[in-house]
Amino acid sequence: VRIGLLTTSFPRCPGDFAGSFVGDRADRLLEAGHAVEVLAAGERPSTIVDGRLTVTRLPADPRLFYGEGAPEVLERGGSIWWSAAQFSSALAGAARTHVRRWDALESHWLVPSALAASAAAPGRARRAYAHSGDIALLERIPLGRAVARRLARDGTELCFVSADLQARFARLAGAAALVGTVEALEVPRMLFSPRHGPDLQLRRQLGLAAPTVLAVGRLVPIKGHAVLLHACARVRLSGACRPEVVILGDGPERSRLGELAAALEVPLRLTGTVPRAQVADWMRAADLFAHPSLRLPNGRTEGAPIAAREALAVGIPVVASSDVSTLAGAIAAL
């Protein structure tokens, strides 16, 4: 089957974490024998063909999908909304141009991808994955309910990465029953293979001496990294030392987190963004994986964070909570 895959972000190079879960999904489709043609955002127009995978990039403001994240950027308003509208129009136009070659369409993020697929191919099989950012967007924009009602009724097969997102969409769509199905995205098991305790050789290579708490994600408020630092400040391990916190990722909160860690006297290492293979190495070497994501004042939450699923696949102990006491208790058990 020839599948058109519409998305905003898609890995720009091997190991790129941006849109990595969409890249994983494309890999699953290729493994099933399909041909996949991706339409995604990029800094400049390009098309790359690699066997049965074709990736076509449509120009977009790099702040939207490959920086701190579209939800955070759009929240601030301004001209970025015009950039988002331009990309949405370009995606819909490209889908109409390419649709004759496709037997089915798959999209990631309801706005703009699922809407573009629906407009371009009303008579083709269409599957759309909903993630946390676009459900939160539909809850806030003026036409969000209308968009939800259309997608719930136009024949699109809807997949939600968590039951919470499914229920919230149903409320927007005014559905009498839950719409679509819940389907968590798979992680590449070869890369995130099970470990049997911390890898001592990797610990030495990565310079880990103290007990280590690992977090992965953009340095933005919704990830809750500040909560993790406050939890670590409550903990004294053997020898009265505090655990070291390592955060893989980058973003606008980098300076603030560094200053907070210094004030709390919590050892903190900010590595910046690293390739996914290195993420897997850190997970095999660290003692605990923490995912302290928050519910923001506007109601936005994360759906089913892929980093937490990767940590579970590796087998490192995982604590997912924004409660300081819960986090501190898990850290104290190291």
CSV table of C-alpha atoms in Angstrom, one decimal:
chain,number,residue,atom,x,y,z
A,1,VAL,CA,0.0,0.0,0.0
A,2,ARG,CA,1.2,3.5,-0.8
A,3,ILE,CA,0.7,5.7,2.3
A,4,GLY,CA,0.9,9.5,2.5
A,5,LEU,CA,2.1,10.5,6.0
A,6,LEU,CA,1.3,14.1,6.9
A,7,THR,CA,3.1,15.6,9.9
A,8,THR,CA,4.6,18.8,11.3
A,9,SER,CA,7.9,17.5,12.6
A,10,PHE,CA,9.9,14.5,11.3
A,11,PRO,CA,13.5,13.6,12.1
A,12,ARG,CA,15.9,15.7,10.1
A,13,CYS,CA,18.8,13.3,10.3
A,14,PRO,CA,19.5,9.9,11.9
A,15,GLY,CA,19.2,10.1,15.7
A,16,ASP,CA,17.2,13.4,15.6
A,17,PHE,CA,14.8,13.5,18.5
A,18,ALA,CA,12.4,16.0,16.9
A,19,GLY,CA,9.4,14.1,15.6
A,20,SER,CA,11.2,10.8,16.5
A,21,PHE,CA,8.0,9.0,17.3
A,22,VAL,CA,6.6,9.9,13.9
A,23,GLY,CA,9.8,8.5,12.4
A,24,ASP,CA,9.3,5.3,14.4
A,25,ARG,CA,5.8,5.0,13.1
A,26,ALA,CA,7.1,5.4,9.5
A,27,ASP,CA,9.6,2.6,10.2
A,28,ARG,CA,6.8,0.3,11.3
A,29,LEU,CA,4.8,1.0,8.1
A,30,LEU,CA,7.9,0.3,6.0
A,31,GLU,CA,8.6,-3.0,8.0
A,32,ALA,CA,5.0,-4.0,7.1
A,33,GLY,CA,5.9,-3.7,3.4
A,34,HIS,CA,4.3,-0.4,2.6
A,35,ALA,CA,5.7,2.5,0.7
A,36,VAL,CA,5.6,5.8,2.7
A,37,GLU,CA,5.7,9.3,1.4
A,38,VAL,CA,6.1,11.9,4.2
A,39,LEU,CA,5.1,15.6,4.0
A,40,ALA,CA,6.7,17.5,6.9
A,41,ALA,CA,8.0,20.9,7.8
A,42,GLY,CA,11.6,22.0,7.0
A,43,GLU,CA,13.7,25.1,6.8
A,44,ARG,CA,13.7,24.9,3.0
A,45,PRO,CA,12.0,22.8,0.2
A,46,SER,CA,13.6,19.4,-0.4
A,47,THR,CA,12.8,15.8,-1.3
A,48,ILE,CA,14.8,12.8,-0.3
A,49,VAL,CA,14.1,9.3,-1.5
A,50,ASP,CA,15.5,6.3,0.4
A,51,GLY,CA,14.1,3.1,-1.0
A,52,ARG,CA,10.3,3.0,-0.2
A,53,LEU,CA,10.6,6.1,2.0
A,54,THR,CA,10.2,9.6,0.4
A,55,VAL,CA,10.4,12.7,2.6
A,56,THR,CA,9.3,16.0,1.2
A,57,ARG,CA,10.0,19.1,3.3
A,58,LEU,CA,7.7,22.2,3.1
A,59,PRO,CA,9.2,25.5,4.3
A,60,ALA,CA,8.1,26.5,7.8
A,61,ASP,CA,9.3,28.9,10.5
A,62,PRO,CA,11.9,26.7,12.4
A,63,ARG,CA,10.5,28.0,15.7
A,64,LEU,CA,7.2,26.3,15.2
A,65,PHE,CA,8.2,22.6,15.1
A,66,TYR,CA,11.9,22.2,15.8
A,67,GLY,CA,12.6,24.7,18.6
A,68,GLU,CA,10.9,24.8,22.0
A,69,GLY,CA,7.7,23.4,20.4
A,70,ALA,CA,4.6,24.8,18.6
A,71,PRO,CA,2.3,24.9,21.6
A,72,GLU,CA,4.8,27.1,23.6
A,73,VAL,CA,5.5,29.4,20.6
A,74,LEU,CA,1.8,29.8,19.6
A,75,GLU,CA,0.9,30.5,23.2
A,76,ARG,CA,2.8,33.8,23.0
A,77,GLY,CA,0.8,34.9,19.9
A,78,GLY,CA,1.9,37.4,17.4
A,79,SER,CA,3.2,36.9,13.8
A,80,ILE,CA,4.0,33.2,14.5
A,81,TRP,CA,0.3,32.5,13.9
A,82,TRP,CA,0.6,33.8,10.4
A,83,SER,CA,3.6,31.5,9.9
A,84,ALA,CA,1.5,28.5,11.2
A,85,ALA,CA,-1.3,29.5,8.8
A,86,GLN,CA,1.1,29.6,5.9
A,87,PHE,CA,2.5,26.1,6.6
A,88,SER,CA,-1.1,24.7,7.1
A,89,SER,CA,-2.0,26.0,3.7
A,90,ALA,CA,1.2,24.6,2.1
A,91,LEU,CA,0.6,21.2,3.7
A,92,ALA,CA,-3.0,21.0,2.4
A,93,GLY,CA,-1.8,22.1,-1.1
A,94,ALA,CA,1.0,19.5,-1.2
A,95,ALA,CA,-1.4,16.8,0.0
A,96,ARG,CA,-3.8,17.6,-2.9
A,97,THR,CA,-0.9,17.5,-5.4
A,98,HIS,CA,0.4,14.1,-4.1
A,99,VAL,CA,-2.9,12.3,-3.2
A,100,ARG,CA,-3.3,10.6,-6.6
A,101,ARG,CA,-0.2,8.5,-5.7
A,102,TRP,CA,-1.6,7.3,-2.3
A,103,ASP,CA,-3.9,4.5,-1.4
A,104,ALA,CA,-4.3,5.7,2.2
A,105,LEU,CA,-3.3,8.6,4.4
A,106,GLU,CA,-2.0,8.9,8.0
A,107,SER,CA,-1.5,12.1,9.9
A,108,HIS,CA,0.1,13.2,13.2
A,109,TRP,CA,-1.5,16.1,15.0
A,110,LEU,CA,-5.1,16.9,14.1
A,111,VAL,CA,-4.3,20.5,13.3
A,112,PRO,CA,-3.1,21.0,10.7
A,113,SER,CA,-2.2,17.5,9.5
A,114,ALA,CA,-5.6,15.6,9.9
A,115,LEU,CA,-7.5,18.6,8.5
A,116,ALA,CA,-5.2,18.7,5.5
A,117,ALA,CA,-5.6,15.0,4.9
A,118,SER,CA,-9.4,15.2,5.2
A,119,ALA,CA,-9.6,18.1,2.7
A,120,ALA,CA,-7.3,16.5,0.2
A,121,ALA,CA,-8.6,12.9,0.2
A,122,PRO,CA,-12.2,12.7,1.5
A,123,GLY,CA,-12.7,9.4,-0.3
A,124,ARG,CA,-9.5,7.7,0.9
A,125,ALA,CA,-8.8,5.7,4.0
A,126,ARG,CA,-7.4,8.1,6.6
A,127,ARG,CA,-6.0,7.5,10.1
A,128,ALA,CA,-5.0,10.4,12.3
A,129,TYR,CA,-3.0,10.3,15.6
A,130,ALA,CA,-3.9,13.0,18.2
A,131,HIS,CA,-1.2,14.1,20.6
A,132,SER,CA,-1.4,16.3,23.7
A,133,GLY,CA,-0.5,19.6,22.1
A,134,ASP,CA,-3.2,19.6,19.4
A,135,ILE,CA,-6.0,18.6,21.8
A,136,ALA,CA,-5.0,21.5,24.0
A,137,LEU,CA,-5.0,23.7,21.0
A,138,LEU,CA,-8.5,22.7,20.0
A,139,GLU,CA,-9.7,23.4,23.5
A,140,ARG,CA,-8.4,27.0,23.3
A,141,ILE,CA,-9.0,28.3,19.7
A,142,PRO,CA,-12.4,29.7,18.7
A,143,LEU,CA,-13.1,27.1,16.1
A,144,GLY,CA,-11.8,24.2,18.1
A,145,ARG,CA,-15.1,22.5,18.7
A,146,ALA,CA,-16.1,22.8,15.0
A,147,VAL,CA,-12.8,21.2,14.0
A,148,ALA,CA,-13.4,18.4,16.5
A,149,ARG,CA,-16.9,17.8,15.2
A,150,ARG,CA,-15.8,17.6,11.6
A,151,LEU,CA,-13.0,15.1,12.3
A,152,ALA,CA,-15.3,13.0,14.4
A,153,ARG,CA,-17.8,12.7,11.6
A,154,ASP,CA,-15.9,12.8,8.3
A,155,GLY,CA,-14.7,9.2,8.3
A,156,THR,CA,-11.2,9.8,9.7
A,157,GLU,CA,-10.1,6.9,11.9
A,158,LEU,CA,-8.9,8.7,15.1
A,159,CYS,CA,-6.2,7.3,17.4
A,160,PHE,CA,-5.3,8.9,20.7
A,161,VAL,CA,-2.1,8.3,22.6
A,162,SER,CA,-3.9,8.3,25.9
A,163,ALA,CA,-7.5,7.8,27.3
A,164,ASP,CA,-7.5,11.3,28.7
A,165,LEU,CA,-7.0,12.9,25.3
A,166,GLN,CA,-9.7,10.7,23.9
A,167,ALA,CA,-12.2,11.8,26.5
A,168,ARG,CA,-11.3,15.5,26.1
A,169,PHE,CA,-11.7,15.2,22.3
A,170,ALA,CA,-15.2,13.6,22.8
A,171,ARG,CA,-16.3,16.5,24.9
A,172,LEU,CA,-15.1,18.9,22.3
A,173,ALA,CA,-16.9,17.0,19.5
A,174,GLY,CA,-20.1,16.7,21.5
A,175,ALA,CA,-20.0,12.9,21.0
A,176,ALA,CA,-22.4,10.7,23.0
A,177,ALA,CA,-19.7,8.1,23.3
A,178,LEU,CA,-15.9,8.1,23.1
A,179,VAL,CA,-14.6,8.6,19.6
A,180,GLY,CA,-11.8,6.6,18.1
A,181,THR,CA,-9.4,4.3,19.9
A,182,VAL,CA,-6.5,4.6,22.3
A,183,GLU,CA,-3.2,3.5,20.8
A,184,ALA,CA,0.2,4.3,22.4
A,185,LEU,CA,3.0,4.7,19.9
A,186,GLU,CA,5.6,2.0,19.9
A,187,VAL,CA,9.3,2.6,20.6
A,188,PRO,CA,12.2,1.0,18.7
A,189,ARG,CA,12.9,-2.1,20.8
A,190,MET,CA,16.3,-2.7,19.2
A,191,LEU,CA,17.5,0.7,20.4
A,192,PHE,CA,15.7,0.7,23.7
A,193,SER,CA,16.4,-2.9,24.6
A,194,PRO,CA,16.0,-4.2,28.2
A,195,ARG,CA,19.0,-3.8,30.6
A,196,HIS,CA,19.9,-5.8,33.6
A,197,GLY,CA,20.8,-3.2,36.1
A,198,PRO,CA,22.9,0.0,35.5
A,199,ASP,CA,25.7,-0.5,32.9
A,200,LEU,CA,28.9,0.1,34.9
A,201,GLN,CA,31.0,0.7,31.8
A,202,LEU,CA,28.6,3.3,30.5
A,203,ARG,CA,28.6,4.9,33.9
A,204,ARG,CA,32.4,5.4,33.7
A,205,GLN,CA,32.2,6.6,30.1
A,206,LEU,CA,29.5,9.2,31.0
A,207,GLY,CA,31.3,10.3,34.1
A,208,LEU,CA,28.6,9.1,36.6
A,209,ALA,CA,29.9,8.7,40.1
A,210,ALA,CA,27.0,9.7,42.4
A,211,PRO,CA,23.5,8.1,42.2
A,212,THR,CA,22.0,9.7,39.0
A,213,VAL,CA,18.4,10.8,38.3
A,214,LEU,CA,17.8,11.2,34.6
A,215,ALA,CA,15.2,13.3,32.8
A,216,VAL,CA,14.6,13.7,29.1
A,217,GLY,CA,12.8,16.5,27.3
A,218,ARG,CA,12.8,20.1,26.1
A,219,LEU,CA,13.6,22.6,28.8
A,220,VAL,CA,10.1,24.2,28.9
A,221,PRO,CA,7.7,24.6,31.8
A,222,ILE,CA,5.4,21.7,31.0
A,223,LYS,CA,8.2,19.2,31.5
A,224,GLY,CA,8.4,20.1,35.2
A,225,HIS,CA,12.2,20.0,35.6
A,226,ALA,CA,12.1,22.6,38.3
A,227,VAL,CA,9.9,20.3,40.4
A,228,LEU,CA,12.4,17.5,40.0
A,229,LEU,CA,15.2,19.8,41.3
A,230,HIS,CA,13.1,20.8,44.3
A,231,ALA,CA,12.5,17.1,45.0
A,232,CYS,CA,16.2,16.3,44.9
A,233,ALA,CA,16.9,19.1,47.3
A,234,ARG,CA,14.9,17.3,49.9
A,235,VAL,CA,17.0,14.1,49.6
A,236,ARG,CA,20.3,13.2,51.4
A,237,LEU,CA,21.7,9.9,50.4
A,238,SER,CA,24.5,8.0,52.2
A,239,GLY,CA,27.4,10.3,52.9
A,240,ALA,CA,25.0,13.2,53.0
A,241,CYS,CA,25.3,13.7,49.3
A,242,ARG,CA,22.6,14.6,46.9
A,243,PRO,CA,21.9,12.7,43.7
A,244,GLU,CA,23.1,14.2,40.5
A,245,VAL,CA,20.4,15.3,38.1
A,246,VAL,CA,21.0,14.9,34.3
A,247,ILE,CA,18.6,16.4,31.9
A,248,LEU,CA,18.9,15.6,28.2
A,249,GLY,CA,17.4,18.4,26.1
A,250,ASP,CA,17.5,22.1,25.5
A,251,GLY,CA,15.2,25.0,25.6
A,252,PRO,CA,14.4,28.5,27.0
A,253,GLU,CA,14.5,27.4,30.7
A,254,ARG,CA,18.2,26.3,30.6
A,255,SER,CA,19.5,29.4,32.5
A,256,ARG,CA,16.7,29.4,35.0
A,257,LEU,CA,17.2,25.7,35.8
A,258,GLY,CA,20.9,26.2,36.2
A,259,GLU,CA,20.4,29.0,38.6
A,260,LEU,CA,17.7,27.1,40.6
A,261,ALA,CA,20.0,24.0,40.9
A,262,ALA,CA,22.8,26.2,42.2
A,263,ALA,CA,20.5,27.9,44.8
A,264,LEU,CA,19.2,24.5,45.9
A,265,GLU,CA,22.7,23.0,45.9
A,266,VAL,CA,21.6,20.1,43.6
A,267,PRO,CA,24.3,18.8,41.2
A,268,LEU,CA,22.9,19.3,37.7
A,269,ARG,CA,24.2,18.4,34.3
A,270,LEU,CA,22.5,19.9,31.2
A,271,THR,CA,23.7,18.0,28.2
A,272,GLY,CA,21.7,19.8,25.5
A,273,THR,CA,19.9,17.8,22.9
A,274,VAL,CA,21.6,14.4,22.2
A,275,PRO,CA,21.0,11.7,19.5
A,276,ARG,CA,18.5,9.0,20.5
A,277,ALA,CA,21.2,6.3,20.7
A,278,GLN,CA,22.9,8.4,23.4
A,279,VAL,CA,19.5,8.7,25.2
A,280,ALA,CA,19.4,4.9,25.3
A,281,ASP,CA,22.9,4.8,26.7
A,282,TRP,CA,22.0,7.3,29.5
A,283,MET,CA,19.0,5.2,30.4
A,284,ARG,CA,21.1,2.1,30.7
A,285,ALA,CA,23.6,4.0,32.9
A,286,ALA,CA,21.4,6.0,35.3
A,287,ASP,CA,19.7,4.8,38.4
A,288,LEU,CA,16.3,6.4,38.1
A,289,PHE,CA,14.2,8.0,35.3
A,290,ALA,CA,12.0,10.9,36.3
A,291,HIS,CA,9.2,12.4,34.3
A,292,PRO,CA,7.6,15.2,36.4
A,293,SER,CA,5.4,16.8,33.8
A,294,LEU,CA,2.9,19.4,34.9
A,295,ARG,CA,-0.6,20.5,34.2
A,296,LEU,CA,-0.2,24.1,33.0
A,297,PRO,CA,-2.5,27.0,34.1
A,298,ASN,CA,-4.2,26.8,30.7
A,299,GLY,CA,-5.1,23.2,31.3
A,300,ARG,CA,-2.5,21.7,28.9
A,301,THR,CA,-0.9,18.4,29.9
A,302,GLU,CA,1.3,15.9,28.1
A,303,GLY,CA,-0.4,12.9,26.5
A,304,ALA,CA,1.8,9.8,26.6
A,305,PRO,CA,5.4,11.1,26.7
A,306,ILE,CA,7.6,8.9,24.4
A,307,ALA,CA,10.7,9.3,26.7
A,308,ALA,CA,8.8,7.6,29.5
A,309,ARG,CA,7.9,4.8,27.2
A,310,GLU,CA,11.5,4.4,26.1
A,311,ALA,CA,12.6,4.3,29.7
A,312,LEU,CA,10.1,1.6,30.5
A,313,ALA,CA,11.3,-0.4,27.5
A,314,VAL,CA,14.9,-0.2,28.8
A,315,GLY,CA,13.8,-1.3,32.2
A,316,ILE,CA,15.3,1.6,34.3
A,317,PRO,CA,13.0,2.4,37.3
A,318,VAL,CA,10.6,5.1,36.4
A,319,VAL,CA,8.7,7.7,38.5
A,320,ALA,CA,6.2,9.9,36.7
A,321,SER,CA,4.7,12.5,39.0
A,322,SER,CA,4.6,16.2,39.5
A,323,ASP,CA,4.3,15.8,43.3
A,324,VAL,CA,7.5,16.8,45.1
A,325,SER,CA,7.0,14.3,47.9
A,326,THR,CA,6.4,11.4,45.6
A,327,LEU,CA,9.5,12.2,43.6
A,328,ALA,CA,11.6,12.7,46.7
A,329,GLY,CA,10.5,9.3,48.0
A,330,ALA,CA,11.5,7.5,44.8
A,331,ILE,CA,14.8,9.3,44.8
A,332,ALA,CA,15.5,8.6,48.5
A,333,ALA,CA,15.2,4.8,47.7
A,334,LEU,CA,18.3,4.9,45.4
